[in-house]
XYZ file of N, CA, C and O in Angstrom:
448
model
N -16.718 -10.463 -1.964
C -17.325 -9.049 -2.347
C -16.618 -8.052 -1.141
O -16.567 -8.488 -0.162
N -16.291 -6.943 -2.148
C -15.959 -5.680 -1.651
C -16.994 -5.088 -0.713
O -17.930 -5.065 -0.774
N -16.580 -5.010 0.631
C -17.516 -4.270 1.726
C -17.505 -2.761 0.947
O -18.695 -2.284 1.269
N -16.517 -2.165 0.851
C -16.208 -1.000 0.529
C -14.662 -0.636 -0.461
O -13.920 -1.264 0.458
N -14.704 0.157 -1.253
C -13.853 0.184 -2.582
C -13.814 1.807 -2.126
O -14.858 2.402 -2.823
N -12.306 2.059 -1.856
C -12.464 3.724 -1.859
C -11.536 3.764 -3.313
O -10.456 3.404 -3.424
N -11.732 4.859 -4.211
C -11.092 5.372 -5.339
C -10.862 6.373 -5.061
O -11.541 7.240 -5.258
N -9.266 6.717 -4.887
C -9.117 8.377 -5.117
C -8.580 8.687 -6.624
O -7.263 8.140 -7.291
N -9.276 9.740 -7.081
C -8.976 9.759 -8.280
C -8.094 11.071 -8.738
O -8.037 12.007 -8.035
N -7.281 11.118 -9.877
C -6.225 11.907 -10.049
C -6.322 12.069 -11.774
O -7.187 11.478 -12.321
N -5.814 13.017 -12.394
C -5.618 12.757 -13.832
C -5.054 11.609 -14.644
O -4.787 11.098 -13.752
N -5.843 10.969 -15.288
C -6.002 9.989 -15.796
C -4.249 9.805 -16.418
O -4.144 8.456 -16.391
N -3.481 10.475 -16.457
C -1.964 10.298 -17.169
C -1.547 9.768 -15.487
O -0.457 8.994 -15.955
N -1.969 9.968 -14.458
C -0.888 9.569 -13.514
C -1.962 8.563 -12.700
O -1.641 7.650 -11.841
N -2.857 7.832 -13.444
C -3.808 6.919 -12.377
C -4.652 6.926 -11.380
O -4.985 7.971 -11.187
N -5.081 5.885 -10.752
C -6.184 5.868 -9.491
C -5.248 4.854 -8.650
O -4.427 4.409 -8.630
N -5.813 5.243 -7.330
C -5.034 4.445 -6.203
C -6.426 4.073 -5.258
O -7.179 4.520 -5.483
N -6.469 2.984 -5.334
C -7.590 1.929 -4.890
C -7.165 1.739 -3.314
O -6.338 1.250 -3.180
N -8.113 1.517 -2.444
C -7.904 0.991 -1.389
C -9.081 0.251 -0.969
O -9.968 0.393 -1.434
N -8.484 -0.805 -0.400
C -9.731 -1.881 -0.556
C -10.016 -1.749 1.409
O -9.256 -1.799 2.317
N -11.308 -1.679 1.523
C -11.521 -2.072 2.827
C -12.348 -3.596 3.566
O -13.639 -3.426 2.346
N -12.528 -4.296 4.396
C -12.998 -5.264 4.452
C -13.902 -5.364 6.038
O -12.607 -5.110 6.923
N -15.145 -5.335 6.090
C -15.466 -5.674 7.271
C -15.499 -7.259 7.824
O -15.608 -7.957 7.455
N -14.794 -7.282 9.078
C -14.692 -8.679 9.786
C -16.082 -9.164 9.866
O -16.482 -8.794 10.830
N -16.229 -10.263 9.601
C -17.421 -10.995 9.906
C -17.083 -11.386 11.703
O -15.941 -12.367 11.992
N -18.088 -11.557 12.682
C -17.921 -12.295 13.774
C -16.958 -11.811 14.539
O -16.280 -12.446 15.495
N -16.404 -10.156 14.247
C -15.351 -9.782 15.181
C -14.115 -10.693 14.961
O -13.099 -10.164 15.530
N -13.974 -11.650 13.640
C -12.608 -12.414 13.696
C -12.023 -11.661 12.767
O -12.308 -11.419 11.404
N -10.916 -10.455 12.842
C -10.220 -9.814 12.043
C -9.404 -10.485 11.343
O -8.899 -10.374 9.997
N -8.330 -11.612 11.878
C -7.841 -12.534 11.114
C -8.544 -13.145 9.594
O -7.844 -13.357 8.624
N -9.474 -13.439 9.980
C -10.116 -14.314 9.095
C -10.486 -13.259 7.738
O -10.802 -13.767 6.605
N -10.180 -12.256 7.975
C -10.412 -10.832 6.870
C -9.840 -11.028 6.105
O -9.363 -10.176 4.880
N -8.240 -11.331 6.512
C -7.111 -10.910 5.424
C -6.941 -11.625 4.150
O -6.500 -11.145 3.363
N -7.577 -13.130 4.371
C -7.520 -13.661 2.849
C -8.461 -12.669 1.939
O -8.157 -12.585 0.829
N -9.694 -12.391 2.346
C -10.816 -11.870 1.852
C -9.888 -10.152 1.000
O -9.923 -10.184 -0.064
N -9.399 -9.327 1.922
C -8.704 -8.220 1.715
C -7.723 -8.696 0.757
O -7.413 -7.535 -0.147
N -6.402 -9.372 0.839
C -5.653 -9.891 0.023
C -6.121 -10.150 -1.129
O -5.257 -9.407 -2.470
N -6.890 -11.035 -1.576
C -7.405 -11.113 -2.618
C -8.133 -10.084 -3.309
O -8.229 -9.812 -4.595
N -8.733 -9.188 -2.878
C -9.558 -7.959 -3.368
C -8.322 -6.823 -3.656
O -8.707 -6.274 -4.337
N -7.435 -6.859 -2.879
C -5.875 -5.983 -3.022
C -5.501 -6.757 -4.307
O -5.214 -5.626 -5.391
N -5.366 -7.899 -4.677
C -4.961 -8.157 -5.955
C -5.632 -8.018 -6.951
O -5.102 -7.540 -8.058
N -7.030 -8.200 -6.995
C -7.892 -7.703 -7.822
C -7.619 -6.205 -8.170
O -7.916 -6.085 -9.637
N -7.781 -5.442 -7.171
C -7.516 -4.250 -7.668
C -5.941 -3.992 -8.372
O -5.781 -3.178 -9.317
N -5.239 -4.677 -8.038
C -3.969 -4.429 -8.498
C -3.682 -4.837 -9.904
O -3.381 -4.230 -10.992
N -4.543 -6.020 -10.523
C -4.802 -6.416 -11.812
C -5.497 -5.416 -12.655
O -5.594 -5.250 -13.761
N -6.440 -4.732 -11.913
C -7.452 -4.007 -12.383
C -6.620 -3.141 -13.047
O -6.806 -2.552 -14.195
N -5.540 -2.502 -12.369
C -4.834 -1.049 -12.782
C -4.576 -1.796 -13.748
O -3.784 -0.865 -14.689
N -3.298 -3.293 -13.484
C -2.583 -3.152 -14.832
C -3.422 -3.252 -16.024
O -2.762 -2.678 -16.953
N -4.605 -3.874 -16.222
C -5.349 -3.500 -17.633
C -5.750 -2.297 -17.811
O -5.715 -2.493 -18.920
N -5.608 -1.670 -16.832
C -5.886 -0.158 -17.410
C -4.836 0.372 -17.923
O -5.214 1.834 -18.085
N -3.886 -0.536 -17.409
C -2.340 0.432 -17.778
C -2.030 1.657 -16.801
O -1.247 2.393 -17.052
N -2.547 1.595 -15.646
C -2.323 2.626 -14.264
C -1.299 1.598 -13.645
O -1.421 0.661 -13.019
N 0.303 1.838 -13.517
C 1.014 1.092 -12.678
C 0.778 1.947 -11.451
O 1.936 2.664 -10.989
N -0.087 1.433 -10.441
C 0.206 1.282 -8.926
C 0.890 0.831 -8.355
O 0.519 -0.575 -8.162
N 2.432 1.085 -7.925
C 3.379 0.142 -7.196
C 2.628 -0.579 -5.858
O 3.131 -1.574 -5.220
N 1.649 0.208 -5.032
C 1.627 -0.155 -3.965
C 0.101 -0.479 -4.151
O -0.677 0.685 -4.409
N -0.456 -1.221 -3.443
C -2.194 -1.119 -3.043
C -2.550 -0.992 -1.449
O -1.861 -2.491 -0.996
N -3.345 -0.632 -0.838
C -3.526 -0.514 0.674
C -4.921 -1.057 0.948
O -5.756 -1.175 -0.052
N -5.056 -2.074 2.201
C -6.149 -2.559 2.277
C -6.384 -2.543 3.992
O -5.305 -2.320 4.744
N -7.493 -2.585 4.208
C -7.810 -2.729 5.788
C -9.097 -3.517 6.076
O -9.537 -4.212 4.954
N -9.008 -4.378 7.590
C -9.738 -5.313 7.894
C -10.229 -4.497 9.057
O -9.339 -4.029 9.864
N -11.494 -3.855 9.227
C -11.975 -3.973 10.459
C -13.615 -4.508 11.036
O -14.141 -4.972 10.337
N -13.555 -4.397 12.162
C -14.782 -5.035 13.071
C -15.268 -3.621 13.187
O -16.617 -3.744 13.287
N -14.985 -2.558 12.962
C -15.881 -1.297 13.421
C -14.900 -0.724 14.507
O -14.774 0.565 14.533
N -14.763 -1.909 15.508
C -14.187 -1.048 16.456
C -12.632 -1.200 16.744
O -11.239 -0.826 17.101
N -12.043 -2.540 15.524
C -10.525 -2.768 15.621
C -10.184 -2.678 14.048
O -10.956 -3.243 13.254
N -9.178 -2.317 14.157
C -8.700 -1.945 12.674
C -7.193 -2.568 12.469
O -6.373 -2.453 13.296
N -7.119 -3.651 11.259
C -5.825 -3.906 11.296
C -5.447 -3.657 9.447
O -6.173 -3.548 8.540
N -4.300 -2.908 8.862
C -3.553 -2.750 7.646
C -2.814 -3.561 7.125
O -2.328 -3.872 7.487
N -3.411 -3.724 5.763
C -2.147 -4.506 5.071
C -1.952 -3.897 3.708
O -2.308 -2.437 3.150
N -0.982 -4.146 3.309
C 0.016 -3.625 1.750
C 0.399 -4.937 0.814
O 0.804 -5.487 1.513
N 0.049 -4.222 -0.091
C 0.421 -5.227 -1.424
C 1.118 -4.082 -2.305
O 0.950 -3.662 -3.083
N 2.451 -4.858 -2.372
C 3.433 -4.160 -3.314
C 4.213 -5.256 -3.693
O 4.986 -6.344 -3.780
N 4.118 -5.415 -5.134
C 4.359 -6.341 -6.275
C 3.843 -7.803 -5.684
O 2.186 -7.504 -5.915
N 4.491 -8.849 -5.521
C 3.313 -9.896 -5.117
C 3.618 -10.266 -3.692
O 3.251 -10.999 -3.312
N 3.876 -9.478 -2.965
C 4.133 -9.651 -1.289
C 3.071 -8.650 -0.568
O 2.905 -7.782 -0.677
N 2.389 -9.659 0.211
C 1.459 -9.074 0.969
C 2.075 -8.515 2.107
O 2.526 -9.653 2.941
N 2.103 -7.590 2.966
C 2.653 -7.316 4.787
C 1.377 -6.925 5.490
O 0.343 -6.298 4.820
N 1.476 -7.831 6.628
C -0.047 -7.107 7.293
C 0.730 -6.426 8.768
O 1.723 -7.032 9.299
N 0.248 -5.190 8.826
C 0.959 -4.583 10.243
C 0.484 -4.986 11.086
O -0.503 -5.454 11.171
N 1.599 -5.526 12.193
C 1.255 -6.432 13.387
C 0.330 -5.560 14.289
O -0.063 -6.192 15.301
N 0.430 -4.203 14.506
C -0.473 -3.527 15.033
C -2.101 -3.395 15.274
O -2.666 -3.256 14.019
N -2.945 -3.559 16.199
C -4.106 -3.657 15.947
C -4.380 -2.352 16.606
O -3.936 -1.308 17.393
N -5.379 -1.618 15.752
C -5.728 -0.378 16.074
C -7.026 0.021 16.653
O -7.887 -0.561 15.791
N -7.635 0.236 17.660
C -8.793 0.349 18.454
C -9.266 2.067 17.942
O -8.778 2.963 17.465
N -10.686 2.137 18.500
C -11.536 3.113 18.046
C -10.898 4.208 18.693
O -11.168 5.437 18.326
N -10.221 4.030 19.795
C -9.727 4.962 20.519
C -9.027 5.661 20.002
O -8.411 6.723 20.357
N -8.022 5.347 18.866
C -6.938 5.683 18.032
C -7.447 6.133 16.483
O -6.473 5.873 15.742
N -8.444 6.601 16.887
C -9.087 6.993 15.918
C -8.217 8.296 14.634
O -8.323 7.844 13.352
N -7.574 9.014 15.169
C -6.420 9.741 14.529
C -5.958 8.927 13.893
O -5.114 9.365 12.996
N -5.205 7.786 14.683
C -3.984 7.113 14.020
C -4.627 6.546 12.676
O -4.367 6.730 11.508
N -5.992 6.110 12.854
C -6.496 5.381 11.566
C -6.575 5.959 10.748
O -6.583 5.929 9.430
N -7.276 7.565 10.630
C -7.510 8.524 9.922
C -6.162 8.597 9.105
O -6.339 8.908 7.980
N -5.016 8.841 10.448
C -4.061 9.506 9.643
C -3.383 8.112 8.554
O -3.074 8.611 7.682
N -3.514 7.185 8.892
C -3.046 5.808 7.920
C -4.046 5.884 6.883
O -3.442 5.475 5.578
N -5.043 6.184 6.852
C -5.920 6.018 5.585
C -5.724 7.291 4.812
O -5.795 6.988 3.293
N -5.372 8.534 5.390
C -5.044 9.507 4.628
C -3.239 9.553 3.842
O -3.881 9.956 2.696
N -2.278 8.755 4.775
C -1.652 8.474 4.267
C -1.494 7.646 2.742
O -0.516 7.604 1.953
N -2.280 6.873 2.550
C -2.591 5.873 1.363
C -3.270 6.894 0.139
O -3.281 6.380 -0.989
N -3.566 7.953 0.459
C -3.895 8.791 -0.753
C -2.961 9.719 -0.909
O -2.443 10.497 -0.319
N -2.403 9.397 -2.423
C -1.312 10.527 -3.163
C -1.897 11.979 -2.937
O -2.969 12.524 -2.788
N -0.738 12.798 -2.635
C -0.947 14.372 -2.323
C -0.759 14.837 -3.549
O 0.019 14.514 -4.307
N -1.647 15.937 -4.005
C -1.732 16.576 -4.821
C -1.516 17.992 -4.798
O -1.713 18.681 -3.900
N -0.671 18.881 -5.278
C -0.540 20.465 -5.131
C -1.838 21.334 -5.156
O -1.876 22.463 -4.206
N -3.022 20.550 -5.478
C -4.414 21.031 -5.288
C -5.319 20.525 -4.055
O -6.128 20.802 -3.849
N -4.593 19.504 -3.395
C -5.305 18.933 -2.280
C -5.534 20.099 -1.213
O -4.809 20.523 -1.131
N -6.524 20.180 -0.824
C -6.889 20.733 0.246
C -6.136 20.626 1.703
O -5.872 19.261 1.909
N -5.702 21.191 2.737
C -4.987 21.426 3.480
C -5.814 21.215 4.562
O -7.114 21.924 5.010
N -5.855 19.878 5.345
C -6.359 19.472 6.352
C -6.056 19.792 8.121
O -4.620 19.336 8.062
N -6.530 20.457 8.535
C -6.360 20.906 9.718
C -5.873 19.639 10.887
O -6.769 18.807 10.833
N -5.215 19.802 12.143
C -4.710 18.310 12.877
C -4.165 17.805 12.352
O -3.747 16.609 12.941
N -3.477 17.501 10.899
C -3.181 16.582 10.039
C -1.959 17.184 9.688
O -1.467 18.143 9.305
């Protein structure tokens, strides 16, 4: 079950971008990697069935205070080796925002 699914909408001609987020159970980040990878694969398959060729699906596993990020490109899942802590909230938000495609009409965010 997906704990949180973010869908970034753009005009249908360019498709959707899906980011999956998984809450780590019992503070065990590594145990969430498999669930997150499975959800990313499901998002990839969903996009393909809808005719949206999204080359990269992003994922994150979090305990709420610790974050790890994943990327699915083709059939390869990459896991960022760095653990991000809540004190790194700017970096965490920056990583999440980088997964959202830019468009000419996107609002400018101060501080990023």
